[in-house]
GROMACS .gro file of C-alpha atoms in nm:
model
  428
    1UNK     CA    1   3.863  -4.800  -1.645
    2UNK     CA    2   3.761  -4.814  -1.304
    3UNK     CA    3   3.885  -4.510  -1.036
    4UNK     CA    4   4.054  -4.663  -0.752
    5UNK     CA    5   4.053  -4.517  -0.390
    6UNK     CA    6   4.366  -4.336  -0.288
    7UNK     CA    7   4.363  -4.564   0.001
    8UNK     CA    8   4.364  -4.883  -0.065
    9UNK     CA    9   4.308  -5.067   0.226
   10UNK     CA   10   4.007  -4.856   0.257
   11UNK     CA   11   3.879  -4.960  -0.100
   12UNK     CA   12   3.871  -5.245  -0.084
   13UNK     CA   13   3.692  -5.286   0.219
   14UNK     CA   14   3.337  -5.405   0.192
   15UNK     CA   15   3.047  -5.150   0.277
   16UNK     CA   16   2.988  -5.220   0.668
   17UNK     CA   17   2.642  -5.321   0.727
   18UNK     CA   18   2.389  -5.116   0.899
   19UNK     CA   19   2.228  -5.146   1.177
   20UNK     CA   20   1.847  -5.308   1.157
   21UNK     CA   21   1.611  -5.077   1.272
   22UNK     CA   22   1.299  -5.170   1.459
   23UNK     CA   23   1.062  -5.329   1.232
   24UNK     CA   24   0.732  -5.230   1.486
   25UNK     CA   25   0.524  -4.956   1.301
   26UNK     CA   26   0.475  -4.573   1.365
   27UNK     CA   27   0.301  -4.552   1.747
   28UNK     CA   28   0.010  -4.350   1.822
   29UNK     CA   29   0.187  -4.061   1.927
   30UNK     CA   30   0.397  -4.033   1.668
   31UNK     CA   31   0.183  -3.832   1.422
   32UNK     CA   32   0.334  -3.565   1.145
   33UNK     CA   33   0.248  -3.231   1.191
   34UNK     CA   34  -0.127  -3.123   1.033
   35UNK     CA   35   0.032  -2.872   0.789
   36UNK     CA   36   0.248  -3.181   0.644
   37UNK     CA   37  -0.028  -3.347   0.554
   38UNK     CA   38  -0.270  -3.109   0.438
   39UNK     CA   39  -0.060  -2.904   0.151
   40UNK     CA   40   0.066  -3.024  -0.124
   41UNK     CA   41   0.249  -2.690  -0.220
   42UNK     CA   42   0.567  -2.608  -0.097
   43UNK     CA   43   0.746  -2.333   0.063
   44UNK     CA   44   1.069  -2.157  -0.056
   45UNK     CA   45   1.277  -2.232   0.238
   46UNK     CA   46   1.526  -2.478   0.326
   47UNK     CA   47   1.461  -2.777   0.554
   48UNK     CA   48   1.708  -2.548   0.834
   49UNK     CA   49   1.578  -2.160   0.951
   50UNK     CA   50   1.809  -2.219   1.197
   51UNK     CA   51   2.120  -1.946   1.269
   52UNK     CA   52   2.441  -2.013   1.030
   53UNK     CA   53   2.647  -2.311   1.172
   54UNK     CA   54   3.014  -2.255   1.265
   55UNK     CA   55   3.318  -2.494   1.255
   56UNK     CA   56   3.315  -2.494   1.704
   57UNK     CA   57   2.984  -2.675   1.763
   58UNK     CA   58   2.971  -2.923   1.993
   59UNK     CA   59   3.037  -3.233   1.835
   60UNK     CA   60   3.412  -3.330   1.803
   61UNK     CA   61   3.393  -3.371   1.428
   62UNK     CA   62   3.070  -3.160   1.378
   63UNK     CA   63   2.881  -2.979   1.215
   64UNK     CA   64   2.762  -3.236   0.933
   65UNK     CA   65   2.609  -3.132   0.668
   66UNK     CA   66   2.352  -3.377   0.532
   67UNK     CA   67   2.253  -3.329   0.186
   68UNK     CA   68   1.951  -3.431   0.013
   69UNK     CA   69   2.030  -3.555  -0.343
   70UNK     CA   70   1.674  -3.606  -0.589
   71UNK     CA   71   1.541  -3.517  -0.898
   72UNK     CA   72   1.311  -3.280  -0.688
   73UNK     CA   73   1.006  -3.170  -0.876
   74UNK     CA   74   0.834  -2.802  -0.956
   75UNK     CA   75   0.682  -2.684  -0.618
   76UNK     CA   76   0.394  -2.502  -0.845
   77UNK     CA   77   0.229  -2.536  -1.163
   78UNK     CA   78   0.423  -2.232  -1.270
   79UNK     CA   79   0.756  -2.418  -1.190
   80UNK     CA   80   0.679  -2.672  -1.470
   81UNK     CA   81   0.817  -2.507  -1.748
   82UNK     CA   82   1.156  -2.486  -1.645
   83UNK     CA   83   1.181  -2.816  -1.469
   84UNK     CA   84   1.116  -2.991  -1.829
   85UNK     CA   85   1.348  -2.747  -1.977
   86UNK     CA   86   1.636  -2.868  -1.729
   87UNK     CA   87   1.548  -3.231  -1.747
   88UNK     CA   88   1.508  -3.238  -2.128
   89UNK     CA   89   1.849  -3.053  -2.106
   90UNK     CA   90   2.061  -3.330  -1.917
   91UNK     CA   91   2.234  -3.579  -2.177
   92UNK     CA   92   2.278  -3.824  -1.813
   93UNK     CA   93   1.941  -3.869  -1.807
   94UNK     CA   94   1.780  -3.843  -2.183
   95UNK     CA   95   2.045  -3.862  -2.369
   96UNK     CA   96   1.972  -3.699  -2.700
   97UNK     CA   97   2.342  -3.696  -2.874
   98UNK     CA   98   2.437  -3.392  -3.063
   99UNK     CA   99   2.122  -3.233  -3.100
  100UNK     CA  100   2.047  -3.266  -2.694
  101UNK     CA  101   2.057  -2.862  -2.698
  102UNK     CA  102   1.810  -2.905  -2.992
  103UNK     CA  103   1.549  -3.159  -2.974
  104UNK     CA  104   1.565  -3.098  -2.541
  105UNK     CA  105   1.366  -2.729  -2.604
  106UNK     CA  106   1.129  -2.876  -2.874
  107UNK     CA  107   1.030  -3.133  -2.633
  108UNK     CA  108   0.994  -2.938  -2.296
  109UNK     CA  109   0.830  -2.663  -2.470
  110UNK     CA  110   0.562  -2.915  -2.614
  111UNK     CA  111   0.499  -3.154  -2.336
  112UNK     CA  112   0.457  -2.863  -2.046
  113UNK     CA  113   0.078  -2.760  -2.091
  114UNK     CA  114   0.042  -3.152  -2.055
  115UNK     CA  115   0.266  -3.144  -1.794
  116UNK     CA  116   0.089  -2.876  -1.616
  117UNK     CA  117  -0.272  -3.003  -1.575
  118UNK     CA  118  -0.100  -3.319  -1.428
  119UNK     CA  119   0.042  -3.104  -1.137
  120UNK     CA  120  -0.263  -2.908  -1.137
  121UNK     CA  121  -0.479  -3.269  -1.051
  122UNK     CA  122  -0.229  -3.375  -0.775
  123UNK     CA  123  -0.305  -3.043  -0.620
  124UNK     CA  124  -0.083  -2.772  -0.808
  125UNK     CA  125   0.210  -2.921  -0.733
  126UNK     CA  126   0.501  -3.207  -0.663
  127UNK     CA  127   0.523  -3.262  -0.283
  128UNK     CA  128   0.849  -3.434  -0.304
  129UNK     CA  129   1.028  -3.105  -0.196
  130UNK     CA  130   0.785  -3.106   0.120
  131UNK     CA  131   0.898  -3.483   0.192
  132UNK     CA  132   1.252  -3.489   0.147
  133UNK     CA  133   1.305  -3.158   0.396
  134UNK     CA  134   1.052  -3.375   0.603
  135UNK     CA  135   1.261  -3.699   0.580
  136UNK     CA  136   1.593  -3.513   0.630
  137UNK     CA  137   1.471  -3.343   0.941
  138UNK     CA  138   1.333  -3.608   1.104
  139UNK     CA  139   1.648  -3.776   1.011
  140UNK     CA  140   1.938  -3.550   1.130
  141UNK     CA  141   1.710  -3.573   1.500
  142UNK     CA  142   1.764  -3.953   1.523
  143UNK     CA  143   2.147  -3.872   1.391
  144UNK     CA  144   2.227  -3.599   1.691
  145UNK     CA  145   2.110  -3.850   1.935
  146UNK     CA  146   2.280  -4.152   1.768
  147UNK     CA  147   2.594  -3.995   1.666
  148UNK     CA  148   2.713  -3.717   1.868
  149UNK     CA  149   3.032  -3.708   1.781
  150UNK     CA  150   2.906  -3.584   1.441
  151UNK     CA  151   2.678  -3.328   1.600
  152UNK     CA  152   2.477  -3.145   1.497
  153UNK     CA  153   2.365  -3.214   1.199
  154UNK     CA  154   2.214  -2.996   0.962
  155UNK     CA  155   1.947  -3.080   0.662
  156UNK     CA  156   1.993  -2.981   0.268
  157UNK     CA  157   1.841  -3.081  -0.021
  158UNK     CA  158   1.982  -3.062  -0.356
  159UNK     CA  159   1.734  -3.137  -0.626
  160UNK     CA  160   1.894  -3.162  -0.985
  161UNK     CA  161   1.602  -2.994  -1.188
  162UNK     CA  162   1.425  -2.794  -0.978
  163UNK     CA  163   1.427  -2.550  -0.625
  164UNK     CA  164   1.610  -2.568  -0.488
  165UNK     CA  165   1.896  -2.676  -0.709
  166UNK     CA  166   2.273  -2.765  -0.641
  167UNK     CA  167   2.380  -2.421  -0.711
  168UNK     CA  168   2.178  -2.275  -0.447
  169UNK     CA  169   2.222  -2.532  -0.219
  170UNK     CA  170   2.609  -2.514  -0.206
  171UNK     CA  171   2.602  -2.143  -0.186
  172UNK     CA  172   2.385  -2.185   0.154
  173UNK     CA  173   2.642  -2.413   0.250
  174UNK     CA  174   2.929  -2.149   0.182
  175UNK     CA  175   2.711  -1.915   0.396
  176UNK     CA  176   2.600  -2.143   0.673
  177UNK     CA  177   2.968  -2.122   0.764
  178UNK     CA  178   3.084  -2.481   0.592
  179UNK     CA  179   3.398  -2.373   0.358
  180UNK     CA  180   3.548  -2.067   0.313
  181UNK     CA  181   3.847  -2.183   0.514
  182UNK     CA  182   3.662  -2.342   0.749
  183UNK     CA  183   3.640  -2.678   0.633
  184UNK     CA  184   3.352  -2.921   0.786
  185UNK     CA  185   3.197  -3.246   0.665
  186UNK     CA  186   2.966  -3.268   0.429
  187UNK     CA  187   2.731  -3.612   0.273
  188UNK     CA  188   2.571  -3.571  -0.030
  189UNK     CA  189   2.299  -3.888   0.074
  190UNK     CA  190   2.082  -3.988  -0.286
  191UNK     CA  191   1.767  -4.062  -0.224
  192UNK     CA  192   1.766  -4.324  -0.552
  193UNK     CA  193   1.813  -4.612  -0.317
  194UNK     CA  194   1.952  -4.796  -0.692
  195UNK     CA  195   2.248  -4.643  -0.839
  196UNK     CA  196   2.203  -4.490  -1.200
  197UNK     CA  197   2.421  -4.293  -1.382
  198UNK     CA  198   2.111  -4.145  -1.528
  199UNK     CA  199   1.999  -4.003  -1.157
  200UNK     CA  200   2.251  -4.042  -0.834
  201UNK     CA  201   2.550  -4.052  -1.129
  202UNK     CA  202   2.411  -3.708  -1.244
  203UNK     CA  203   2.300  -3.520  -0.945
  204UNK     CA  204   2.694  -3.612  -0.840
  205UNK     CA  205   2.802  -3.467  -1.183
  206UNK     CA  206   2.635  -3.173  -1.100
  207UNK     CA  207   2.727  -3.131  -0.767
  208UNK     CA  208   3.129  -3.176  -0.869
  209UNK     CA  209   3.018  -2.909  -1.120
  210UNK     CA  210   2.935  -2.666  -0.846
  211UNK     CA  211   3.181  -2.737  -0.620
  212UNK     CA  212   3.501  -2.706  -0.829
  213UNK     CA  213   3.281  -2.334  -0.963
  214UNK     CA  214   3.248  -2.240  -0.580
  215UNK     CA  215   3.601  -2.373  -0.451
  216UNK     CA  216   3.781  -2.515  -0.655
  217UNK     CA  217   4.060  -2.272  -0.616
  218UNK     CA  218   4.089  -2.273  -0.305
  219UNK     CA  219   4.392  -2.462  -0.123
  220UNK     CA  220   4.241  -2.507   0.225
  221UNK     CA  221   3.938  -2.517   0.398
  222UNK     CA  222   3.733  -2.625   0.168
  223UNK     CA  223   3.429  -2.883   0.235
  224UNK     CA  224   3.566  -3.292   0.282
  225UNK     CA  225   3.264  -3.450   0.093
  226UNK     CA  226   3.154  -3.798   0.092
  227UNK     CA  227   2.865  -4.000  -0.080
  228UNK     CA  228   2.576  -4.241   0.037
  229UNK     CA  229   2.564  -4.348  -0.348
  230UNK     CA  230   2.324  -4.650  -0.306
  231UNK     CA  231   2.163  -4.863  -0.046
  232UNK     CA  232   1.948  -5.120  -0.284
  233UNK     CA  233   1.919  -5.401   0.015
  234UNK     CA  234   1.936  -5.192   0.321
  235UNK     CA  235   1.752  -5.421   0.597
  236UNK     CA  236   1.555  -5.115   0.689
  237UNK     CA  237   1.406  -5.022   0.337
  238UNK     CA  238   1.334  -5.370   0.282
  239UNK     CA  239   1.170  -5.360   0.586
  240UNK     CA  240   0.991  -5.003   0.527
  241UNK     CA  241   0.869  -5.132   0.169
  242UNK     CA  242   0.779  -5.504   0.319
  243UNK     CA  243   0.519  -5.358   0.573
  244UNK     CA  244   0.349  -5.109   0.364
  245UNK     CA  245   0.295  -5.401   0.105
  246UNK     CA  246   0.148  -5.609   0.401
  247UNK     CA  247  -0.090  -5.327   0.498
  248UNK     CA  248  -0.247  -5.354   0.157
  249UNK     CA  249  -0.246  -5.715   0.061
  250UNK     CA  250  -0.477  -5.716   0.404
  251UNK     CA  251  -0.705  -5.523   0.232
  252UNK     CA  252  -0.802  -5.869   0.041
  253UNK     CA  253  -1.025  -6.147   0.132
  254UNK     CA  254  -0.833  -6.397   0.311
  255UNK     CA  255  -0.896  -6.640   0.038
  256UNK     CA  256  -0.795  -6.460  -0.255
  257UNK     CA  257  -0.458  -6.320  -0.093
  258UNK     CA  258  -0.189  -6.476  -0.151
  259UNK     CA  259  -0.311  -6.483  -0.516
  260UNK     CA  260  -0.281  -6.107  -0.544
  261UNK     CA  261   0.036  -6.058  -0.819
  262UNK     CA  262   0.228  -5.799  -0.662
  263UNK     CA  263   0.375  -5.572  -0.931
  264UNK     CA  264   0.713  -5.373  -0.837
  265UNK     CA  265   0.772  -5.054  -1.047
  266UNK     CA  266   1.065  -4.835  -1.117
  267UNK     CA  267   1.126  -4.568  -1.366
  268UNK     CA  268   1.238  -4.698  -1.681
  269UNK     CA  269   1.552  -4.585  -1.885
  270UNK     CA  270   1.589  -4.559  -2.263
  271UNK     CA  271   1.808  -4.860  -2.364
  272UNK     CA  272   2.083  -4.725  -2.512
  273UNK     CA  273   2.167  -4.606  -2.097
  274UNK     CA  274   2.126  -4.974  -2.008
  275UNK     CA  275   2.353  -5.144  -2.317
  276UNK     CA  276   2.618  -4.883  -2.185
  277UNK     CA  277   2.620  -5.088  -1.866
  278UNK     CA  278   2.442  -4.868  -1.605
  279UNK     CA  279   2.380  -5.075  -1.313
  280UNK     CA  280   2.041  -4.985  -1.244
  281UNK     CA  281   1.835  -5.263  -1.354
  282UNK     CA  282   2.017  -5.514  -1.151
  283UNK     CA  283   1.994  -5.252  -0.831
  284UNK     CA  284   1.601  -5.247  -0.860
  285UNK     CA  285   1.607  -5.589  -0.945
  286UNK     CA  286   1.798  -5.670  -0.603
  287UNK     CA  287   1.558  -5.456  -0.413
  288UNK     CA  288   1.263  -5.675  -0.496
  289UNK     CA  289   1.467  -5.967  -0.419
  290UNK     CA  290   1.526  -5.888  -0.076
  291UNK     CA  291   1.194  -5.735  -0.020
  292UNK     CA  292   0.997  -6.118  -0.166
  293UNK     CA  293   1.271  -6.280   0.065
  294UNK     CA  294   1.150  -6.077   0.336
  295UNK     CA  295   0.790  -6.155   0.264
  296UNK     CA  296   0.911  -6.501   0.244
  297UNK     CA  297   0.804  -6.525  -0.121
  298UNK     CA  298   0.430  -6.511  -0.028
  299UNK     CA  299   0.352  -6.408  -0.388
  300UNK     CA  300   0.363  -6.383  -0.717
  301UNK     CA  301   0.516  -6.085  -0.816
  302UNK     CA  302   0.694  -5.904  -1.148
  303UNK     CA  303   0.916  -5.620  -1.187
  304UNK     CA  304   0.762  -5.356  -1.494
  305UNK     CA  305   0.883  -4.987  -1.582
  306UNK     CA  306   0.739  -4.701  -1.620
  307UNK     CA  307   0.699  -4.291  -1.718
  308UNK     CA  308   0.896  -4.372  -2.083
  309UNK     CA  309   0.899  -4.062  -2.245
  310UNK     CA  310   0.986  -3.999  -2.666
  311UNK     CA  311   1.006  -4.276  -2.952
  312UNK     CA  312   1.311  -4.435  -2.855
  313UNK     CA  313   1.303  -4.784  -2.715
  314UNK     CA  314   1.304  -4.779  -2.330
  315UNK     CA  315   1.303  -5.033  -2.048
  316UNK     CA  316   0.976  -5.253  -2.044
  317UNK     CA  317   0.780  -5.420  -1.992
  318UNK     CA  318   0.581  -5.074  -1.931
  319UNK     CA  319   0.395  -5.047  -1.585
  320UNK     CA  320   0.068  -5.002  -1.785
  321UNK     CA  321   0.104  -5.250  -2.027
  322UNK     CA  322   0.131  -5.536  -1.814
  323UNK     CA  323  -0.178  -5.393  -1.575
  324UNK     CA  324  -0.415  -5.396  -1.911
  325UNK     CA  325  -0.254  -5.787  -2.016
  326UNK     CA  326  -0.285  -5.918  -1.662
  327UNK     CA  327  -0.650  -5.799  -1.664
  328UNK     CA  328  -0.717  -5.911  -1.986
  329UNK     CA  329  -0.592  -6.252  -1.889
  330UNK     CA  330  -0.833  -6.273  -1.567
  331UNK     CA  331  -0.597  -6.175  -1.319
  332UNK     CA  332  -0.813  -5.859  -1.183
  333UNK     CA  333  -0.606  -5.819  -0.762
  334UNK     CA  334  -0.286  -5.633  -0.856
  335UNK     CA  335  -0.127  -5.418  -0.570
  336UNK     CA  336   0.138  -5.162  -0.783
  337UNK     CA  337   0.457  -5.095  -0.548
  338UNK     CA  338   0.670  -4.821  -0.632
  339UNK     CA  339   1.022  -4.961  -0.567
  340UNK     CA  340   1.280  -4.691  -0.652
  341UNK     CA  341   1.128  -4.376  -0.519
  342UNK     CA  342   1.118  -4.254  -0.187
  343UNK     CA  343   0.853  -4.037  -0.160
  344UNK     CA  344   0.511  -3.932  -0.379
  345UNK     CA  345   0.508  -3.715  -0.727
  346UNK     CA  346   0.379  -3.740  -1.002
  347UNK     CA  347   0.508  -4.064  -1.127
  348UNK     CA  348   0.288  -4.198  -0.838
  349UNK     CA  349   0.020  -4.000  -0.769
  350UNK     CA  350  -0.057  -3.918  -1.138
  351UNK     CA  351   0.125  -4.210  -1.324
  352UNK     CA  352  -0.009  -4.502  -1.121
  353UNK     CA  353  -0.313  -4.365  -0.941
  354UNK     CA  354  -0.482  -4.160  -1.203
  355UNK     CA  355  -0.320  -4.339  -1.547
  356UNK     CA  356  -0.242  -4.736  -1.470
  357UNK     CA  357  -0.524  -4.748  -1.163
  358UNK     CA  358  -0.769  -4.520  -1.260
  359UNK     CA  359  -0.821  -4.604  -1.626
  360UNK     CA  360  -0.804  -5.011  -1.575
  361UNK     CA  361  -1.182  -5.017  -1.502
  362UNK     CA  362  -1.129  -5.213  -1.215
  363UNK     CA  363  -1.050  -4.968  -0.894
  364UNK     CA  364  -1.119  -5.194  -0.646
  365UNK     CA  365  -0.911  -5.451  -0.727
  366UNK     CA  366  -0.630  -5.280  -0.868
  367UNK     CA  367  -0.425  -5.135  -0.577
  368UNK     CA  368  -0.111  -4.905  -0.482
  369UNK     CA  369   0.111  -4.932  -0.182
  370UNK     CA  370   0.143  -4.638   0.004
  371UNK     CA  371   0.481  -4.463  -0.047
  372UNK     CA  372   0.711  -4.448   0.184
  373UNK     CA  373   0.708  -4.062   0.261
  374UNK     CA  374   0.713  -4.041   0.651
  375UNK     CA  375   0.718  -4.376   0.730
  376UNK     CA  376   0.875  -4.398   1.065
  377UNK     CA  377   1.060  -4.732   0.960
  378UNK     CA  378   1.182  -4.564   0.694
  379UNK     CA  379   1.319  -4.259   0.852
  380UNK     CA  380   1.503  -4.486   1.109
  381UNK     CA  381   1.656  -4.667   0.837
  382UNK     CA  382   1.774  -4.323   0.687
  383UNK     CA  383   1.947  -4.238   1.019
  384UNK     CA  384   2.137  -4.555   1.057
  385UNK     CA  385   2.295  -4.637   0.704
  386UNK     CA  386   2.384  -4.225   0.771
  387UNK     CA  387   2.565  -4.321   1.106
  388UNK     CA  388   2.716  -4.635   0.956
  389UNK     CA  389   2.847  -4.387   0.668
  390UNK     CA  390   2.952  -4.129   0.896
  391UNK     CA  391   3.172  -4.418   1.112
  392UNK     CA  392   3.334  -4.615   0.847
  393UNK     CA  393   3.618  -4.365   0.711
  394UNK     CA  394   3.499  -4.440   0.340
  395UNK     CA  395   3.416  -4.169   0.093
  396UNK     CA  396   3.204  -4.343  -0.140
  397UNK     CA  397   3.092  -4.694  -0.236
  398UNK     CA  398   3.390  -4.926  -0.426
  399UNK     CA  399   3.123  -5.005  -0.641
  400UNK     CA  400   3.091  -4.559  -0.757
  401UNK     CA  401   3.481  -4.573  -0.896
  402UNK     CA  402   3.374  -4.834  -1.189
  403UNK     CA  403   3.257  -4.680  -1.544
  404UNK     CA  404   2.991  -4.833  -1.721
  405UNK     CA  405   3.180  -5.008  -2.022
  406UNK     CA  406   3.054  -4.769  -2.268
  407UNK     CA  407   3.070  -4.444  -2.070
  408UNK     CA  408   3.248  -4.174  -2.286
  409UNK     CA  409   3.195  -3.923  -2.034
  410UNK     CA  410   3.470  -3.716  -1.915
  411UNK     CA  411   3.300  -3.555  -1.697
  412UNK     CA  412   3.161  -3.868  -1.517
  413UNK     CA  413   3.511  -3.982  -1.496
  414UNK     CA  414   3.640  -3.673  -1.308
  415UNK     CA  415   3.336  -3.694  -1.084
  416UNK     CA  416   3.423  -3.995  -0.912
  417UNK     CA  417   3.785  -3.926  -0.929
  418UNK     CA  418   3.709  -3.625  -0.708
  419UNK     CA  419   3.485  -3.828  -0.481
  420UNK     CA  420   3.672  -4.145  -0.416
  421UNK     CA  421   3.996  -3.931  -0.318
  422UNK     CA  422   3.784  -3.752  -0.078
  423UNK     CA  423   3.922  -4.043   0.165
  424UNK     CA  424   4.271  -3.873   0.200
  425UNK     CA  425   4.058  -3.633   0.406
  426UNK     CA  426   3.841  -3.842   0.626
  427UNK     CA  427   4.125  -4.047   0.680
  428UNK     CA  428   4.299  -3.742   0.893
   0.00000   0.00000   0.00000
């Protein structure tokens, strides 16, 4: 049964559209730093050194906290084993039934030395920590310039199975000065552009989690959340995903071109997460709607699935499956484009470049898009769906208080509750 806004008016009003950002590409000048580009290993810190933020900065309603929400990845090779231990653990993601507490050990326990020489060939380690406090950054500059009222604004990242995590994230929070009587604004942003209980529906289950832990006793002053909960057609990650696939599809002969079968990609989900209803298939589905539109349909293209994981039937067809049938059928130009993540890891730079790419026996036809990682396009995008969110008075998509039919989560259910009647407090 769906959750209904305490406001109503406010519920039912559709999401207000962003602004379009510039479509022109990154200038010259604007280059990311050397040390960005040359590790792949991460530091310990948060995206903000800066001094603990109080509730009498100098924007009216600021300081904003803008948080980060991803299934982060282990920094190090030595991180590995207990990011597949909390990932295996999570019944929103694999769901394993009864014996989740069970089977989730046997099979983190078994697939980490695998695991671990992947990380070790993308350079030791996932460098979606490194983009994300990168993105956010870059972000919250565009945002204190754009929206000052909401000034400043200050960058977090919450990954659900590895550092940092949700726990230590909200504690920084507490300590930055947001809470403890204080109040402030906080927006937990998902990077999963396409809404899945499995992903964004989790990483909000486990930020509830922490939050009612942290405060939930507390009768004032706590943090007034809201949630960026998906953004599947945003005009400016259309855009951002239309021009990288342009860059490569020039790196064809004219004449074979617009022949080149452009295949999107998303993470799959076992099917008994998509009979339950979960939205996600028709959110990444959307995506490469908009972003063929864009390209005015230059194309052919196909939507496949990948990084299935255990016996049990998953979303297909599989990523790697349809490269080797293509091939096999003649069709040898293929550009791969990664359409529900936001940055590199292993799903990309492993998955597609080393697996699908790099064992098709045809490398020089068989292409990936770049990701989207710093992508200045991108990054503007970012900043103005966050303004638009920070403007319209709404706590969280109408679309967030509706349970998949066959949800039998009560957790999930007090979740959104909590969320959607966030509005009683941006509505002051």
């Amino acid at each position: 049964m769906a959750t209904r806004h305490p406001v109503a008016q406010l519920a039912r009003r559709a999401a207000i559209a962003p602004t379009t950002p510039s479509a022109t590409s990154a200038s010259p000048g604007r280059r990311l730093p050397k040390a960005l580009v040359a590790s792949a290993l991460q530091t310990r810190s948060f995206a903000t050194p800066a001094p603990p933020v109080t509730q009498n900065a100098a924007g009216s309603k600021g300081p904003t906290a803008m948080v980060f929400l991803n299934m982060g990845g282990p920094s190090t090779v030595d991180e590995v084993g207990d990011f597949l231990s909390r990932l295996f653990a999570d019944g929103d993601l694999i769901p394993l039934g009864r014996l989740q507490n069970y089977i989730g050990p046997l099979i983190s326990s078994r697939r980490t030395p695998k695991i671990r020489k992947q990380y070790a060939e993308i350079g030791g380690g996932s460098p979606i920590r490194k983009w994300s406090e990168y993105q956010n950054e870059e972000m919250c500059k565009i945002l204190d310039q754009i929206s000052p009222e909401t000034a400043p604004h200050k960058p977090y990242v919450a990954f659900r199975y590895a550092n940092p995590l949700t726990e230590e994230m909200y504690n920084k929070l507490l300590t930055d000065g947001f809470g403890n009587g204080k109040g402030g604004r906080a927006v937990a942003f998902t990077q999963y552009p396409q809404y899945s209980c499995s992903t964004t529906g989790s990483s909000i289950n486990e930020l509830w989690k922490w939050r009612q832990r942290l405060e939930g006793k507390a009768t004032s002053g706590t943090i007034q959340w809201s949630v960026i909960d998906r953004w599947p057609v945003h005009p400016g990650l259309v855009e951002a995903f239309a021009s990288n696939i342009e860059k490569t599809l020039a790196e064809y002969p004219e004449e074979r071109r617009s022949q080149v079968v452009l295949l999107f990609s998303a993470h799959s989900l076992p099917m008994t997460v998509v009979n339950r209803g979960d939205p996600y298939p028709a959110e990444v589905a959307a995506t490469v709607y908009a972003v063929m539109q864009r390209l005015n349909f230059s194309n052919p293209y196909r939507l496949c699935w990948q990084s299935q994981v255990g016996p049990q039937p998953w979303l297909g067809p599989q990523t790697q499956t349809s490269v080797e049938e293509y091939i096999a059928k003649g069709q040898k130009d293929l550009v791969l484009i990664p359409i529900a993540f936001t940055s590199d890891h292993i799903e990309t730079l492993f998955e597609l470049d080393k697996e699908v790419i790099g064992e098709s026996g045809h490398t020089d036809t068989v292409k990936r898009v770049e990701s989207l990682n710093g992508n200045p396009i991108f990054i503007d995008a970012l900043a103005t769906l966050a303004k638009s969110h920070l403007n319209n008075g709404i706590a969280c998509s109408y679309q967030m208080g509706l349970r998949c039919p066959g949800c039998k989560s009560e957790r999930c259910a007090e979740s959104k509750k909590f969320f959607a009647g966030q509005e009683r407090a941006l509505a002051v």
